[in-house]
């Protein structure tokens, strides 16, 4: 079997297991030589561990100096008649293999993180394999839907502006062109549902459940991820439905921070840089900004991918060599500082005002964007032989 990239709009329909393994290997080797996390946690639970920020957090925790034991939860598909399985499925497996080779415990649970069943599995696994204690809980889920536990129906998020329509351009990855996007403002119901899916309610429920189960170690920390952005992204993000959901997440962090004080615990939101992940390519209008941002940050030597962001976040913010967690005056951890620096944003503005459907490939970092997108699914690595057949039996034998 030869596996080729299949892209539909902004969705990748195939994943290359050997390339996923290579992506993990490269992230691990970065962490091994990076500025180390010297005060890291012993045991961590990562919700959303199989891709993007959650995966990078897990790799940095294990290989970036702290040798943290991790329990990872994710929603991924294994190989079947229908396809090769999702990239996250292989990321879980190859991460666990690498961690075990290094003598670092890693356990994967695959299932719906919104369900009561997986909460119980997490508690059982913590008790059986992690001394019934966890020192860090990272909440890094990105989903378009969440089941309403009361009715069994789904809340669906909408990525829309609030108050007025949004007009901009979006990169179609399949055809590699910029297309015009017009989005009507969200309804009250759409705002409400997006907050339900991407706000802090489920995070709070997880922490409540884990407190009840008495599996939080003294001094346990929890952290969720957010984005704020700048004037270029405000209309579609910060001032839109996603921004409302993130505002709710920030409030939840403050509420959890008080609640956790009883076990000496702490809760934070980390505001991160805009990066190319399975989730972020869905955000209409973000792609021209990312093309310009990557171009500028690479030219200035300030560019970070997911792994560099998470290593810096853990080593310099959440677990600094000495002293408390480093936050801004709103108690937010900021690793979007380089993205939002004035000279970066000025250069980005300059590029964006010149960018058209004709010149975006030259003006923006099109190669970097495409390569990051391909890498998410194990494609585009120059040292992987994509013509070499893979045996389906080999894939079926791999277990989370
Ligand atoms: P991603 O799509 O790469 O990762 C999402 C993870 O959630 C995957 O591991 C997936 O398996 C898991 N997941 C989704 N639904 C699940 C379910 N029902 N049960 C169990 N696991 C489930 O997304 P990304 O970008 O890493 O997003 C993580 C967080 O980071 C989000 O809160 C996002 O808003 C935030 N963030 C992302 C930025 C970006 O530029 N990508 C910037 C700043 C914040
Ligand atoms: Na450090």
GROMACS .gro file of C-alpha atoms and ligand atoms in nm:
model
  445
    1UNK     CA    1   0.000   0.000   0.000
    2UNK     CA    2   0.133   0.345  -0.100
    3UNK     CA    3  -0.014   0.635   0.101
    4UNK     CA    4  -0.051   0.971  -0.075
    5UNK     CA    5  -0.170   1.302   0.067
    6UNK     CA    6  -0.542   1.354   0.001
    7UNK     CA    7  -0.652   1.712   0.070
    8UNK     CA    8  -1.012   1.830   0.054
    9UNK     CA    9  -1.047   2.204   0.109
   10UNK     CA   10  -0.857   2.243   0.439
   11UNK     CA   11  -0.895   1.882   0.555
   12UNK     CA   12  -0.637   1.607   0.507
   13UNK     CA   13  -0.807   1.273   0.438
   14UNK     CA   14  -0.499   1.055   0.471
   15UNK     CA   15  -0.202   1.024   0.705
   16UNK     CA   16   0.140   0.868   0.659
   17UNK     CA   17   0.248   0.661   0.963
   18UNK     CA   18   0.622   0.680   0.889
   19UNK     CA   19   0.596   1.056   0.846
   20UNK     CA   20   0.403   1.088   1.174
   21UNK     CA   21   0.686   0.897   1.340
   22UNK     CA   22   0.936   1.137   1.183
   23UNK     CA   23   0.737   1.440   1.308
   24UNK     CA   24   0.753   1.298   1.661
   25UNK     CA   25   1.124   1.219   1.627
   26UNK     CA   26   1.204   1.575   1.517
   27UNK     CA   27   1.007   1.730   1.801
   28UNK     CA   28   1.180   1.504   2.053
   29UNK     CA   29   1.524   1.590   1.921
   30UNK     CA   30   1.444   1.962   1.947
   31UNK     CA   31   1.340   1.923   2.312
   32UNK     CA   32   1.649   1.724   2.403
   33UNK     CA   33   1.876   2.017   2.316
   34UNK     CA   34   1.647   2.307   2.415
   35UNK     CA   35   1.668   2.518   2.729
   36UNK     CA   36   1.543   2.256   2.978
   37UNK     CA   37   1.236   2.247   3.200
   38UNK     CA   38   1.413   2.218   3.533
   39UNK     CA   39   1.117   2.239   3.774
   40UNK     CA   40   0.865   2.030   3.581
   41UNK     CA   41   0.585   1.804   3.706
   42UNK     CA   42   0.625   1.433   3.780
   43UNK     CA   43   0.293   1.317   3.630
   44UNK     CA   44   0.069   1.496   3.380
   45UNK     CA   45  -0.272   1.437   3.226
   46UNK     CA   46  -0.303   1.581   2.875
   47UNK     CA   47  -0.655   1.616   2.736
   48UNK     CA   48  -0.613   1.649   2.358
   49UNK     CA   49  -0.269   1.485   2.351
   50UNK     CA   50  -0.252   1.356   1.996
   51UNK     CA   51  -0.185   1.665   1.787
   52UNK     CA   52  -0.104   2.036   1.780
   53UNK     CA   53  -0.037   2.206   2.114
   54UNK     CA   54  -0.137   1.910   2.330
   55UNK     CA   55   0.105   1.674   2.156
   56UNK     CA   56   0.384   1.933   2.165
   57UNK     CA   57   0.318   1.988   2.537
   58UNK     CA   58   0.341   1.616   2.600
   59UNK     CA   59   0.667   1.582   2.406
   60UNK     CA   60   0.821   1.883   2.580
   61UNK     CA   61   0.718   1.751   2.924
   62UNK     CA   62   0.868   1.409   2.857
   63UNK     CA   63   1.180   1.502   2.660
   64UNK     CA   64   1.244   1.867   2.741
   65UNK     CA   65   1.412   1.814   3.077
   66UNK     CA   66   1.139   1.705   3.319
   67UNK     CA   67   1.089   1.341   3.210
   68UNK     CA   68   0.725   1.378   3.304
   69UNK     CA   69   0.510   1.064   3.298
   70UNK     CA   70   0.201   1.136   3.086
   71UNK     CA   71  -0.151   1.005   3.047
   72UNK     CA   72  -0.282   1.127   2.710
   73UNK     CA   73  -0.649   1.142   2.607
   74UNK     CA   74  -0.754   1.194   2.246
   75UNK     CA   75  -1.022   1.112   1.991
   76UNK     CA   76  -0.856   0.936   1.698
   77UNK     CA   77  -0.925   0.670   1.438
   78UNK     CA   78  -0.721   0.354   1.382
   79UNK     CA   79  -0.674   0.183   1.044
   80UNK     CA   80  -0.978   0.012   0.890
   81UNK     CA   81  -1.127  -0.077   0.550
   82UNK     CA   82  -1.220   0.293   0.531
   83UNK     CA   83  -0.868   0.430   0.555
   84UNK     CA   84  -0.522   0.436   0.704
   85UNK     CA   85  -0.629   0.592   1.034
   86UNK     CA   86  -0.577   0.947   1.156
   87UNK     CA   87  -0.241   1.114   1.211
   88UNK     CA   88  -0.316   1.150   1.582
   89UNK     CA   89  -0.363   0.775   1.610
   90UNK     CA   90  -0.001   0.722   1.495
   91UNK     CA   91   0.129   1.019   1.693
   92UNK     CA   92  -0.001   0.854   2.012
   93UNK     CA   93   0.165   0.524   1.928
   94UNK     CA   94   0.502   0.659   1.820
   95UNK     CA   95   0.517   0.900   2.112
   96UNK     CA   96   0.450   0.617   2.357
   97UNK     CA   97   0.712   0.395   2.192
   98UNK     CA   98   0.976   0.670   2.210
   99UNK     CA   99   0.890   0.752   2.572
  100UNK     CA  100   0.909   0.387   2.675
  101UNK     CA  101   1.245   0.351   2.501
  102UNK     CA  102   1.365   0.642   2.713
  103UNK     CA  103   1.223   0.481   3.027
  104UNK     CA  104   0.946   0.742   3.064
  105UNK     CA  105   0.594   0.619   3.133
  106UNK     CA  106   0.331   0.709   2.873
  107UNK     CA  107  -0.026   0.579   2.854
  108UNK     CA  108  -0.281   0.659   2.583
  109UNK     CA  109  -0.659   0.657   2.621
  110UNK     CA  110  -0.858   0.699   2.301
  111UNK     CA  111  -1.218   0.808   2.343
  112UNK     CA  112  -1.454   1.104   2.381
  113UNK     CA  113  -1.311   1.340   2.644
  114UNK     CA  114  -1.656   1.493   2.692
  115UNK     CA  115  -1.803   1.162   2.811
  116UNK     CA  116  -1.838   1.038   3.171
  117UNK     CA  117  -1.694   0.700   3.061
  118UNK     CA  118  -1.353   0.845   2.973
  119UNK     CA  119  -1.343   1.042   3.299
  120UNK     CA  120  -1.379   0.712   3.485
  121UNK     CA  121  -1.111   0.548   3.267
  122UNK     CA  122  -0.874   0.835   3.343
  123UNK     CA  123  -0.935   0.803   3.717
  124UNK     CA  124  -0.890   0.425   3.706
  125UNK     CA  125  -0.570   0.459   3.504
  126UNK     CA  126  -0.429   0.728   3.737
  127UNK     CA  127  -0.496   0.499   4.034
  128UNK     CA  128  -0.356   0.187   3.869
  129UNK     CA  129  -0.051   0.337   3.697
  130UNK     CA  130   0.024   0.686   3.833
  131UNK     CA  131   0.005   0.633   4.212
  132UNK     CA  132  -0.342   0.790   4.199
  133UNK     CA  133  -0.189   1.139   4.169
  134UNK     CA  134  -0.143   1.394   3.896
  135UNK     CA  135   0.067   1.715   3.918
  136UNK     CA  136  -0.043   1.888   3.596
  137UNK     CA  137  -0.361   1.878   3.386
  138UNK     CA  138  -0.339   2.032   3.041
  139UNK     CA  139  -0.668   2.103   2.867
  140UNK     CA  140  -0.597   2.119   2.493
  141UNK     CA  141  -0.913   1.995   2.327
  142UNK     CA  142  -1.021   2.152   1.998
  143UNK     CA  143  -1.355   2.030   1.873
  144UNK     CA  144  -1.647   2.150   1.664
  145UNK     CA  145  -1.903   1.964   1.873
  146UNK     CA  146  -1.975   1.871   2.233
  147UNK     CA  147  -2.257   1.647   2.352
  148UNK     CA  148  -2.501   1.804   2.598
  149UNK     CA  149  -2.495   1.556   2.888
  150UNK     CA  150  -2.855   1.645   2.980
  151UNK     CA  151  -3.013   1.575   2.640
  152UNK     CA  152  -2.754   1.371   2.447
  153UNK     CA  153  -2.780   1.626   2.165
  154UNK     CA  154  -2.481   1.815   2.030
  155UNK     CA  155  -2.381   2.174   2.072
  156UNK     CA  156  -2.203   2.286   1.755
  157UNK     CA  157  -1.956   2.572   1.745
  158UNK     CA  158  -1.964   2.837   1.471
  159UNK     CA  159  -1.663   3.041   1.373
  160UNK     CA  160  -1.828   3.374   1.301
  161UNK     CA  161  -1.795   3.747   1.366
  162UNK     CA  162  -2.028   3.919   1.613
  163UNK     CA  163  -2.235   4.227   1.532
  164UNK     CA  164  -2.135   4.274   1.170
  165UNK     CA  165  -2.042   4.053   0.874
  166UNK     CA  166  -1.683   3.954   0.809
  167UNK     CA  167  -1.521   3.982   0.470
  168UNK     CA  168  -1.174   3.849   0.399
  169UNK     CA  169  -0.974   3.591   0.211
  170UNK     CA  170  -0.890   3.232   0.299
  171UNK     CA  171  -0.633   2.993   0.162
  172UNK     CA  172  -0.784   2.689  -0.009
  173UNK     CA  173  -0.514   2.428   0.057
  174UNK     CA  174  -0.649   2.186  -0.200
  175UNK     CA  175  -0.635   2.432  -0.490
  176UNK     CA  176  -0.369   2.659  -0.338
  177UNK     CA  177  -0.559   2.977  -0.411
  178UNK     CA  178  -0.693   3.260  -0.197
  179UNK     CA  179  -1.072   3.271  -0.203
  180UNK     CA  180  -1.309   3.546  -0.087
  181UNK     CA  181  -1.496   3.467   0.232
  182UNK     CA  182  -1.803   3.648   0.358
  183UNK     CA  183  -1.951   3.544   0.690
  184UNK     CA  184  -2.274   3.677   0.840
  185UNK     CA  185  -2.265   3.775   1.208
  186UNK     CA  186  -2.340   3.496   1.454
  187UNK     CA  187  -2.684   3.463   1.611
  188UNK     CA  188  -2.720   3.461   1.992
  189UNK     CA  189  -2.775   3.086   1.972
  190UNK     CA  190  -2.454   3.037   1.773
  191UNK     CA  191  -2.257   3.244   2.024
  192UNK     CA  192  -2.407   3.044   2.311
  193UNK     CA  193  -2.326   2.709   2.146
  194UNK     CA  194  -1.968   2.808   2.062
  195UNK     CA  195  -1.910   2.902   2.427
  196UNK     CA  196  -2.054   2.563   2.526
  197UNK     CA  197  -1.809   2.379   2.297
  198UNK     CA  198  -1.490   2.588   2.327
  199UNK     CA  199  -1.542   2.774   2.657
  200UNK     CA  200  -1.437   2.651   3.001
  201UNK     CA  201  -1.739   2.446   3.112
  202UNK     CA  202  -1.596   2.107   3.025
  203UNK     CA  203  -1.253   2.198   3.167
  204UNK     CA  204  -1.419   2.295   3.497
  205UNK     CA  205  -1.617   1.973   3.498
  206UNK     CA  206  -1.298   1.769   3.450
  207UNK     CA  207  -1.126   1.943   3.741
  208UNK     CA  208  -1.433   1.901   3.961
  209UNK     CA  209  -1.444   1.528   3.879
  210UNK     CA  210  -1.073   1.486   3.951
  211UNK     CA  211  -1.102   1.674   4.283
  212UNK     CA  212  -1.393   1.447   4.383
  213UNK     CA  213  -1.185   1.141   4.293
  214UNK     CA  214  -0.902   1.278   4.508
  215UNK     CA  215  -0.636   1.228   4.240
  216UNK     CA  216  -0.485   1.578   4.242
  217UNK     CA  217  -0.138   1.589   4.396
  218UNK     CA  218  -0.072   1.875   4.640
  219UNK     CA  219   0.025   2.183   4.437
  220UNK     CA  220  -0.139   2.044   4.122
  221UNK     CA  221  -0.156   2.291   3.832
  222UNK     CA  222  -0.397   2.304   3.540
  223UNK     CA  223  -0.361   2.500   3.216
  224UNK     CA  224  -0.574   2.558   2.904
  225UNK     CA  225  -0.477   2.731   2.578
  226UNK     CA  226  -0.611   3.051   2.431
  227UNK     CA  227  -0.555   3.295   2.148
  228UNK     CA  228  -0.600   3.672   2.151
  229UNK     CA  229  -0.422   3.804   1.840
  230UNK     CA  230  -0.413   4.157   1.701
  231UNK     CA  231  -0.622   4.404   1.500
  232UNK     CA  232  -0.570   4.181   1.193
  233UNK     CA  233  -0.741   3.882   1.351
  234UNK     CA  234  -0.984   4.057   1.590
  235UNK     CA  235  -1.287   4.064   1.356
  236UNK     CA  236  -1.283   3.687   1.302
  237UNK     CA  237  -1.135   3.579   1.635
  238UNK     CA  238  -1.113   3.795   1.946
  239UNK     CA  239  -1.429   3.994   1.868
  240UNK     CA  240  -1.609   3.689   1.727
  241UNK     CA  241  -1.761   3.369   1.861
  242UNK     CA  242  -1.425   3.210   1.938
  243UNK     CA  243  -1.320   3.516   2.137
  244UNK     CA  244  -1.638   3.484   2.346
  245UNK     CA  245  -1.556   3.119   2.413
  246UNK     CA  246  -1.200   3.213   2.513
  247UNK     CA  247  -1.329   3.491   2.743
  248UNK     CA  248  -1.533   3.220   2.917
  249UNK     CA  249  -1.221   3.002   2.936
  250UNK     CA  250  -1.029   3.289   3.102
  251UNK     CA  251  -1.307   3.337   3.362
  252UNK     CA  252  -1.305   2.962   3.423
  253UNK     CA  253  -0.932   2.973   3.496
  254UNK     CA  254  -0.990   3.232   3.770
  255UNK     CA  255  -1.272   3.029   3.918
  256UNK     CA  256  -1.064   2.707   3.911
  257UNK     CA  257  -0.767   2.893   4.061
  258UNK     CA  258  -0.978   2.973   4.369
  259UNK     CA  259  -1.124   2.624   4.385
  260UNK     CA  260  -0.780   2.460   4.363
  261UNK     CA  261  -0.639   2.678   4.639
  262UNK     CA  262  -0.780   2.418   4.881
  263UNK     CA  263  -0.518   2.166   4.757
  264UNK     CA  264  -0.251   2.431   4.705
  265UNK     CA  265  -0.329   2.411   4.334
  266UNK     CA  266  -0.326   2.673   4.058
  267UNK     CA  267  -0.513   2.724   3.727
  268UNK     CA  268  -0.392   2.920   3.424
  269UNK     CA  269  -0.469   3.009   3.068
  270UNK     CA  270  -0.170   3.034   2.835
  271UNK     CA  271  -0.217   3.268   2.541
  272UNK     CA  272  -0.027   3.127   2.245
  273UNK     CA  273   0.095   3.220   1.900
  274UNK     CA  274  -0.115   3.152   1.590
  275UNK     CA  275   0.013   2.828   1.437
  276UNK     CA  276  -0.093   2.579   1.174
  277UNK     CA  277  -0.278   2.289   1.331
  278UNK     CA  278  -0.561   2.059   1.231
  279UNK     CA  279  -0.795   2.297   1.416
  280UNK     CA  280  -0.663   2.639   1.314
  281UNK     CA  281  -0.683   2.585   0.936
  282UNK     CA  282  -1.060   2.589   0.980
  283UNK     CA  283  -1.064   2.952   1.087
  284UNK     CA  284  -1.171   3.159   0.785
  285UNK     CA  285  -0.953   3.458   0.718
  286UNK     CA  286  -0.668   3.348   0.944
  287UNK     CA  287  -0.455   3.208   0.661
  288UNK     CA  288  -0.339   3.539   0.500
  289UNK     CA  289  -0.237   3.657   0.847
  290UNK     CA  290  -0.044   3.333   0.908
  291UNK     CA  291   0.128   3.363   0.569
  292UNK     CA  292   0.243   3.716   0.657
  293UNK     CA  293   0.325   3.634   1.020
  294UNK     CA  294   0.546   3.336   0.934
  295UNK     CA  295   0.724   3.535   0.664
  296UNK     CA  296   0.803   3.817   0.908
  297UNK     CA  297   0.889   3.606   1.212
  298UNK     CA  298   1.118   3.378   1.012
  299UNK     CA  299   1.299   3.680   0.864
  300UNK     CA  300   1.350   3.818   1.215
  301UNK     CA  301   1.463   3.480   1.354
  302UNK     CA  302   1.166   3.481   1.594
  303UNK     CA  303   0.959   3.202   1.445
  304UNK     CA  304   0.843   2.917   1.667
  305UNK     CA  305   0.643   2.607   1.576
  306UNK     CA  306   0.423   2.420   1.824
  307UNK     CA  307   0.716   2.244   1.988
  308UNK     CA  308   0.928   2.557   2.038
  309UNK     CA  309   0.624   2.743   2.181
  310UNK     CA  310   0.545   2.468   2.429
  311UNK     CA  311   0.905   2.417   2.538
  312UNK     CA  312   0.937   2.793   2.606
  313UNK     CA  313   0.599   2.803   2.779
  314UNK     CA  314   0.692   2.520   3.013
  315UNK     CA  315   1.055   2.613   3.082
  316UNK     CA  316   1.017   2.993   3.105
  317UNK     CA  317   0.657   3.055   3.217
  318UNK     CA  318   0.476   2.768   3.389
  319UNK     CA  319   0.788   2.615   3.546
  320UNK     CA  320   1.053   2.886   3.558
  321UNK     CA  321   1.387   2.791   3.712
  322UNK     CA  322   1.285   2.979   4.026
  323UNK     CA  323   0.984   3.168   4.156
  324UNK     CA  324   0.614   3.152   4.074
  325UNK     CA  325   0.440   3.111   3.737
  326UNK     CA  326   0.500   3.414   3.515
  327UNK     CA  327   0.183   3.593   3.403
  328UNK     CA  328   0.067   3.936   3.289
  329UNK     CA  329  -0.149   4.168   3.503
  330UNK     CA  330  -0.462   3.971   3.403
  331UNK     CA  331  -0.302   3.650   3.530
  332UNK     CA  332  -0.259   3.520   3.174
  333UNK     CA  333   0.057   3.336   3.071
  334UNK     CA  334   0.181   3.503   2.752
  335UNK     CA  335   0.382   3.324   2.486
  336UNK     CA  336   0.220   3.531   2.212
  337UNK     CA  337   0.461   3.808   2.313
  338UNK     CA  338   0.690   3.770   2.011
  339UNK     CA  339   0.395   3.753   1.768
  340UNK     CA  340   0.244   4.067   1.916
  341UNK     CA  341   0.564   4.270   1.938
  342UNK     CA  342   0.525   4.605   1.768
  343UNK     CA  343   0.784   4.557   1.495
  344UNK     CA  344   0.644   4.216   1.398
  345UNK     CA  345   0.288   4.351   1.377
  346UNK     CA  346   0.401   4.656   1.177
  347UNK     CA  347   0.574   4.437   0.920
  348UNK     CA  348   0.272   4.205   0.907
  349UNK     CA  349   0.046   4.507   0.841
  350UNK     CA  350   0.272   4.620   0.560
  351UNK     CA  351   0.260   4.276   0.394
  352UNK     CA  352  -0.114   4.232   0.441
  353UNK     CA  353  -0.199   4.564   0.277
  354UNK     CA  354   0.000   4.458  -0.029
  355UNK     CA  355  -0.123   4.097  -0.039
  356UNK     CA  356  -0.350   3.994  -0.327
  357UNK     CA  357  -0.482   3.669  -0.474
  358UNK     CA  358  -0.199   3.696  -0.730
  359UNK     CA  359   0.107   3.774  -0.517
  360UNK     CA  360   0.035   3.595  -0.186
  361UNK     CA  361   0.271   3.307  -0.270
  362UNK     CA  362   0.566   3.544  -0.304
  363UNK     CA  363   0.473   3.788  -0.026
  364UNK     CA  364   0.377   3.530   0.234
  365UNK     CA  365   0.547   3.215   0.356
  366UNK     CA  366   0.350   2.982   0.130
  367UNK     CA  367   0.611   2.704   0.134
  368UNK     CA  368   0.627   2.711   0.513
  369UNK     CA  369   0.249   2.708   0.545
  370UNK     CA  370   0.202   2.416   0.307
  371UNK     CA  371   0.487   2.221   0.460
  372UNK     CA  372   0.351   2.265   0.813
  373UNK     CA  373   0.011   2.149   0.692
  374UNK     CA  374   0.156   1.844   0.517
  375UNK     CA  375   0.373   1.762   0.820
  376UNK     CA  376   0.063   1.747   1.043
  377UNK     CA  377  -0.034   1.432   0.856
  378UNK     CA  378   0.310   1.287   0.811
  379UNK     CA  379   0.373   1.420   0.459
  380UNK     CA  380   0.639   1.651   0.319
  381UNK     CA  381   0.943   1.513   0.508
  382UNK     CA  382   1.247   1.499   0.277
  383UNK     CA  383   1.396   1.196   0.453
  384UNK     CA  384   1.087   0.974   0.424
  385UNK     CA  385   1.053   0.752   0.119
  386UNK     CA  386   0.688   0.795   0.028
  387UNK     CA  387   0.718   0.545  -0.261
  388UNK     CA  388   0.796   0.260  -0.020
  389UNK     CA  389   0.489   0.044   0.034
  390UNK     CA  390   0.348   0.002   0.385
  391UNK     CA  391   0.188  -0.324   0.486
  392UNK     CA  392  -0.165  -0.282   0.626
  393UNK     CA  393  -0.094  -0.574   0.865
  394UNK     CA  394   0.197  -0.378   1.013
  395UNK     CA  395  -0.040  -0.087   1.086
  396UNK     CA  396  -0.316  -0.300   1.235
  397UNK     CA  397  -0.067  -0.452   1.480
  398UNK     CA  398   0.013  -0.109   1.629
  399UNK     CA  399  -0.192  -0.047   1.944
  400UNK     CA  400  -0.242   0.284   2.131
  401LIG     P1  401  -0.562   2.013   1.734
  401LIG     O1  402  -0.680   1.985   1.647
  401LIG     O2  403  -0.428   1.995   1.676
  401LIG     O3  404  -0.571   1.920   1.866
  401LIG     C1  405  -0.694   1.893   1.928
  401LIG     C2  406  -0.681   1.772   2.017
  401LIG     O4  407  -0.807   1.749   2.080
  401LIG     C3  408  -0.647   1.640   1.945
  401LIG     O5  409  -0.560   1.565   2.026
  401LIG     C4  410  -0.782   1.570   1.936
  401LIG     O6  411  -0.774   1.427   1.930
  401LIG     C5  412  -0.844   1.613   2.067
  401LIG     N1  413  -0.989   1.603   2.069
  401LIG     C6  414  -1.081   1.671   1.996
  401LIG     N2  415  -1.205   1.632   2.031
  401LIG     C7  416  -1.192   1.538   2.128
  401LIG     C8  417  -1.282   1.462   2.204
  401LIG     N3  418  -1.414   1.473   2.190
  401LIG     N4  419  -1.232   1.374   2.295
  401LIG     C9  420  -1.098   1.358   2.311
  401LIG     N5  421  -1.007   1.431   2.243
  401LIG    C10  422  -1.054   1.519   2.152
  401LIG     O7  423  -0.585   2.161   1.790
  401LIG     P2  424  -0.487   2.272   1.854
  401LIG     O8  425  -0.472   2.382   1.757
  401LIG     O9  426  -0.369   2.211   1.915
  401LIG    O10  427  -0.583   2.330   1.969
  401LIG    C11  428  -0.567   2.303   2.108
  401LIG    C12  429  -0.604   2.428   2.187
  401LIG    O11  430  -0.510   2.530   2.158
  401LIG    C13  431  -0.742   2.486   2.154
  401LIG    O12  432  -0.803   2.532   2.273
  401LIG    C14  433  -0.707   2.604   2.065
  401LIG    O13  434  -0.807   2.705   2.068
  401LIG    C15  435  -0.580   2.650   2.132
  401LIG     N6  436  -0.498   2.742   2.052
  401LIG    C16  437  -0.461   2.710   1.924
  401LIG    C17  438  -0.386   2.799   1.849
  401LIG    C18  439  -0.345   2.767   1.708
  401LIG    O14  440  -0.298   2.857   1.638
  401LIG     N7  441  -0.355   2.643   1.664
  401LIG    C19  442  -0.344   2.931   1.903
  401LIG    C20  443  -0.380   2.950   2.042
  401LIG    C21  444  -0.457   2.860   2.110
  402LIG    NA1  445   1.431   2.639   3.272
   0.00000   0.00000   0.00000
